[in-house]
PDB file of C-alpha atoms in Angstrom:
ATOM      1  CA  UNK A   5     -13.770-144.374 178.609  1.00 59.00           C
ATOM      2  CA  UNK A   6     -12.972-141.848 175.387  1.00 76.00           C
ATOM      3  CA  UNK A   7      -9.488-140.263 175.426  1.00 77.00           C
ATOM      4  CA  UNK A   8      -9.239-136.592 174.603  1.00 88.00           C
ATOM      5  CA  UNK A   9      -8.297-135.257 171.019  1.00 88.00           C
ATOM      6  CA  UNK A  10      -4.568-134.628 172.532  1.00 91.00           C
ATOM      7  CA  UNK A  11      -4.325-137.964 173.714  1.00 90.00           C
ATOM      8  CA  UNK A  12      -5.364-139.834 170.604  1.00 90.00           C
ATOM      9  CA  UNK A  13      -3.131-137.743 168.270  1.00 93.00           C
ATOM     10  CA  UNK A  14      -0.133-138.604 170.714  1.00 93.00           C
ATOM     11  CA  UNK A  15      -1.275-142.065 170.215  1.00 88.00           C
ATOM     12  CA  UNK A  16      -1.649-141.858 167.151  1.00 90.00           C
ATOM     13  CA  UNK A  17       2.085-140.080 166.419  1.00 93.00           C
ATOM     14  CA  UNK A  18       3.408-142.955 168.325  1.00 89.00           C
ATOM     15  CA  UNK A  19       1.958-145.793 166.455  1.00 85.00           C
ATOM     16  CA  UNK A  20       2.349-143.921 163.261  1.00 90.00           C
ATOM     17  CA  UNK A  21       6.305-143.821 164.362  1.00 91.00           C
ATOM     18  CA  UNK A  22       6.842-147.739 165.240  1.00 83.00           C
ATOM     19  CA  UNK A  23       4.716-148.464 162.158  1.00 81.00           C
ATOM     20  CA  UNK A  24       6.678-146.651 159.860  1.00 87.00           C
ATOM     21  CA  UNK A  25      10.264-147.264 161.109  1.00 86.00           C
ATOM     22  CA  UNK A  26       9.292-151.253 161.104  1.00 80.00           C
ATOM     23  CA  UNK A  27       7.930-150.770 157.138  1.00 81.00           C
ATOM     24  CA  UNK A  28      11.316-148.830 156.342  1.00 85.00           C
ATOM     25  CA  UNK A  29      13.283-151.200 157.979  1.00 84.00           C
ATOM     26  CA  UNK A  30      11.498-154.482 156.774  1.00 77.00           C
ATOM     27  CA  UNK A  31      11.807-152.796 153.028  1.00 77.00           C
ATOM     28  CA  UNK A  32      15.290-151.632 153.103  1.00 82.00           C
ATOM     29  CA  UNK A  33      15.771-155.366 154.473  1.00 78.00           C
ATOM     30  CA  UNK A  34      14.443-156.900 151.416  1.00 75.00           C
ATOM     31  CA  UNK A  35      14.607-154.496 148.920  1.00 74.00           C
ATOM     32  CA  UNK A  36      18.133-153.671 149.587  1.00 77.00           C
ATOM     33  CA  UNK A  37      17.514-150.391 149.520  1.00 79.00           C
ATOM     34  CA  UNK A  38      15.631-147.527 152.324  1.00 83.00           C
ATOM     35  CA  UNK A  39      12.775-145.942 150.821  1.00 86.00           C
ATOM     36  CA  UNK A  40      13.221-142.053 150.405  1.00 88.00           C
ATOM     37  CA  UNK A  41      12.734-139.585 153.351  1.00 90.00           C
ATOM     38  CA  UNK A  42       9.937-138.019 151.632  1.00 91.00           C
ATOM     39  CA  UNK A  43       8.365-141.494 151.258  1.00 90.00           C
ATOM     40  CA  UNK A  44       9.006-141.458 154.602  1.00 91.00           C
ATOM     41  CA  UNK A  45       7.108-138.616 155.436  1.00 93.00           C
ATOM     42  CA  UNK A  46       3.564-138.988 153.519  1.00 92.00           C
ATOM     43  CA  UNK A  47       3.606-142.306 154.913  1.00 91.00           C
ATOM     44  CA  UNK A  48       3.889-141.033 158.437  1.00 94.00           C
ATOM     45  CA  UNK A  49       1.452-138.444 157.687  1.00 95.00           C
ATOM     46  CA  UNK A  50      -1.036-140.897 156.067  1.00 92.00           C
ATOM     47  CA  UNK A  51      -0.887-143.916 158.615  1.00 90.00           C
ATOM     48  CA  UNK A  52      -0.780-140.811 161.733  1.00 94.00           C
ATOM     49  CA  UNK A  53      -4.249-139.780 160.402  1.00 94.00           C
ATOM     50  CA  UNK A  54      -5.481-142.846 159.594  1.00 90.00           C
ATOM     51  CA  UNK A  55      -4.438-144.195 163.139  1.00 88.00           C
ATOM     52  CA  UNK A  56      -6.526-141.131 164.606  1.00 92.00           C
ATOM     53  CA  UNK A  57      -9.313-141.453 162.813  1.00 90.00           C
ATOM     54  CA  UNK A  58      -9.428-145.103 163.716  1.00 86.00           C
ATOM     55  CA  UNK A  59      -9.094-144.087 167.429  1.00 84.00           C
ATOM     56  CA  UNK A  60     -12.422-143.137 167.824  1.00 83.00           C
ATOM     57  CA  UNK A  61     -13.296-146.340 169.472  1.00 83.00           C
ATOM     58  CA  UNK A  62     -11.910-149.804 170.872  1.00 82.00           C
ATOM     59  CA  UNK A  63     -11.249-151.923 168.051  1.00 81.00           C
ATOM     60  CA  UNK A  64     -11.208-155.925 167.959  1.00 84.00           C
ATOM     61  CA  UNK A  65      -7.838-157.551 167.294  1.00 83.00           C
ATOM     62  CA  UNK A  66      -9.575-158.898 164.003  1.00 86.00           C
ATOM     63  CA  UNK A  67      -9.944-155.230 163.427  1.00 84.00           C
ATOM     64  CA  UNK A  68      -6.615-154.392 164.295  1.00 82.00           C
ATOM     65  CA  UNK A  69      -4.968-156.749 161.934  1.00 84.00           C
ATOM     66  CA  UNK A  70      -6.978-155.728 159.272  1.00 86.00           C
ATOM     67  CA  UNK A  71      -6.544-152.586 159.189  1.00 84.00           C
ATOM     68  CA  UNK A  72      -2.322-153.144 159.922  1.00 83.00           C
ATOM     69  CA  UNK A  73      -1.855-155.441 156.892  1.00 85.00           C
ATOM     70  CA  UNK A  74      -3.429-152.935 154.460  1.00 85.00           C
ATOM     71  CA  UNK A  75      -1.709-150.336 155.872  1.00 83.00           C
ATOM     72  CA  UNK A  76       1.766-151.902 155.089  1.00 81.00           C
ATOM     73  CA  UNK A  77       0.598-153.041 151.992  1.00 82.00           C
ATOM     74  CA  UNK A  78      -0.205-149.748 151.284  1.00 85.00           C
ATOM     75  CA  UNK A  79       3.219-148.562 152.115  1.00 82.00           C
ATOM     76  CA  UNK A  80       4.506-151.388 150.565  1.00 81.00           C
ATOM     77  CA  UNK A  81       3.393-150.146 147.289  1.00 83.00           C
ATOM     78  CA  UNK A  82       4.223-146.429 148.376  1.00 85.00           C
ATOM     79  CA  UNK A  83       7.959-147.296 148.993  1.00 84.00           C
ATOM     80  CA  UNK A  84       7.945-149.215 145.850  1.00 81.00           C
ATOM     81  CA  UNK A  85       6.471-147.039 143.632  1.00 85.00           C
ATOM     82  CA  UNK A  86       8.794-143.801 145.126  1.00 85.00           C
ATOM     83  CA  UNK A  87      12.150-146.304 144.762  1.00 78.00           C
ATOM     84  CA  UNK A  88      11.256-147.385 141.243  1.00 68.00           C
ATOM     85  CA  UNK A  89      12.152-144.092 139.281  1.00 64.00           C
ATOM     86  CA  UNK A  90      15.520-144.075 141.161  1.00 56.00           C
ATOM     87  CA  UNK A  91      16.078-148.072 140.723  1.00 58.00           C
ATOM     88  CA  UNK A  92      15.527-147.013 136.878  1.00 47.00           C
ATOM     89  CA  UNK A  93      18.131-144.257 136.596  1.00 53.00           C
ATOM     90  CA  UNK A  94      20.818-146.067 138.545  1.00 52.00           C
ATOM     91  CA  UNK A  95      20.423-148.986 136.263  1.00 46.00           C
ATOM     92  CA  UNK A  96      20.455-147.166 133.300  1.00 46.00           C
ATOM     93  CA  UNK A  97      23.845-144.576 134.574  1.00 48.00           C
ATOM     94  CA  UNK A  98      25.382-147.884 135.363  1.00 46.00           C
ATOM     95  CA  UNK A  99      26.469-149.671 132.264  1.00 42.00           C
ATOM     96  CA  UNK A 100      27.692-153.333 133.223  1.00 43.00           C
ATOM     97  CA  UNK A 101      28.786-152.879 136.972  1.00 46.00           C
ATOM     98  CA  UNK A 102      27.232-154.991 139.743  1.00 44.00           C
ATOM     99  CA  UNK A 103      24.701-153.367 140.547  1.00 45.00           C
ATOM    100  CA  UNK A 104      23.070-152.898 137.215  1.00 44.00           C
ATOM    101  CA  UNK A 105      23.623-156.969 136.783  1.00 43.00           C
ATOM    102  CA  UNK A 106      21.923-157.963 140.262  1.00 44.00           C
ATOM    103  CA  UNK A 107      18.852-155.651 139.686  1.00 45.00           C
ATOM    104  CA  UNK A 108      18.657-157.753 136.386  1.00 44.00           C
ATOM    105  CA  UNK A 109      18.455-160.701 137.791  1.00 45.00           C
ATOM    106  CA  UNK A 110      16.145-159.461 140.836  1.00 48.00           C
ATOM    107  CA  UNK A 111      14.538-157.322 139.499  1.00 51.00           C
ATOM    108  CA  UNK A 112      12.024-156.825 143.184  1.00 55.00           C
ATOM    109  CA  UNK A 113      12.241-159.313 145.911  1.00 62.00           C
ATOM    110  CA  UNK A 114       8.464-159.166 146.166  1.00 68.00           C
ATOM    111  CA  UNK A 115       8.113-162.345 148.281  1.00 73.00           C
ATOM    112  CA  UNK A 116      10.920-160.792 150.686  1.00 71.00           C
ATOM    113  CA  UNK A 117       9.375-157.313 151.287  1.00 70.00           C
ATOM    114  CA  UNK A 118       5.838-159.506 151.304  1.00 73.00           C
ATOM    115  CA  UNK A 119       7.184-161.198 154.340  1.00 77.00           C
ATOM    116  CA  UNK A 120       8.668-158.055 156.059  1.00 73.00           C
ATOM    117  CA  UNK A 121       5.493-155.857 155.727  1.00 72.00           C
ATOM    118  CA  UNK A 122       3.372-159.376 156.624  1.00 80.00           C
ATOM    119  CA  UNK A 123       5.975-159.867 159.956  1.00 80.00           C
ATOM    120  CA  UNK A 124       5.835-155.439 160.665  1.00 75.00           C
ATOM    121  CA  UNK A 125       1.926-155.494 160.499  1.00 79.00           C
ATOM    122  CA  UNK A 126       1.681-159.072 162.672  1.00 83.00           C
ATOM    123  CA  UNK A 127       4.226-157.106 165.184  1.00 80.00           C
ATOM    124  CA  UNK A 128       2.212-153.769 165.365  1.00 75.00           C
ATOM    125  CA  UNK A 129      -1.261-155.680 165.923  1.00 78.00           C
ATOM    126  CA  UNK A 130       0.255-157.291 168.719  1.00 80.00           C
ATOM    127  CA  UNK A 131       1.668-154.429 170.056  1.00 73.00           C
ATOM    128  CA  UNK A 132      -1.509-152.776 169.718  1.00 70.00           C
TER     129      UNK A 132
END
């Protein structure tokens, strides 16, 4: 049975949704910090038409969790890369407060966000 175009973008806009607010919260979990709206936003757009292209057809769930783990690694390295020029200036602005001292000594809790994107992609798949 094929869904219609309407139904698979409304699928898709759904998915797209729970994937991204699981990322965002699994990075501002171990990263301390949420990644920015705009972030946000291309990665919505991005995993909304990747999830309707991938719609075409009935995927395995070998397929599915594939394609869920490189798509939060993908906006693992998104939210990274958009946090990291604001992670520099607020280091550099503060001179030797807290902040600038913990982000010395952690500098990204890689393992951490790992974990979350690993745990957000295993969740999605099954949801899926």
């Amino acid at each position: 049975m094929r869904a219609s175009p309407a139904m698979r973008i409304l699928r898709a806009a759904v998915f797209a949704a729970v994937c991204l607010t699981l990322s965002a919260a699994g990075h501002q979990l171990a990263a301390g910090s949420a990644p920015p709206v705009w972030a946000d936003g291309t990665g919505f757009l991005a995993v909304l038409v990747l999830g309707y292209l991938l719609s075409a057809r009935e995927r395995s769930l070998l397929g599915i969790g594939g394609a869920m783990l490189t798509t939060q690694g993908g906006l693992h390295l998104a939210f990274d890369a958009a946090q990291a020029p604001a992670q520099r200036i607020a280091a550099t602005s503060t001179s030797m407060g807290m902040h600038a001292t913990r982000m010395m000594a952690h500098p990204h809790p890689m393992a951490h966000a790992a974990a979350a994107h690993v745990a957000a992609a295993l969740l999605a798949s099954w949801w899926l």
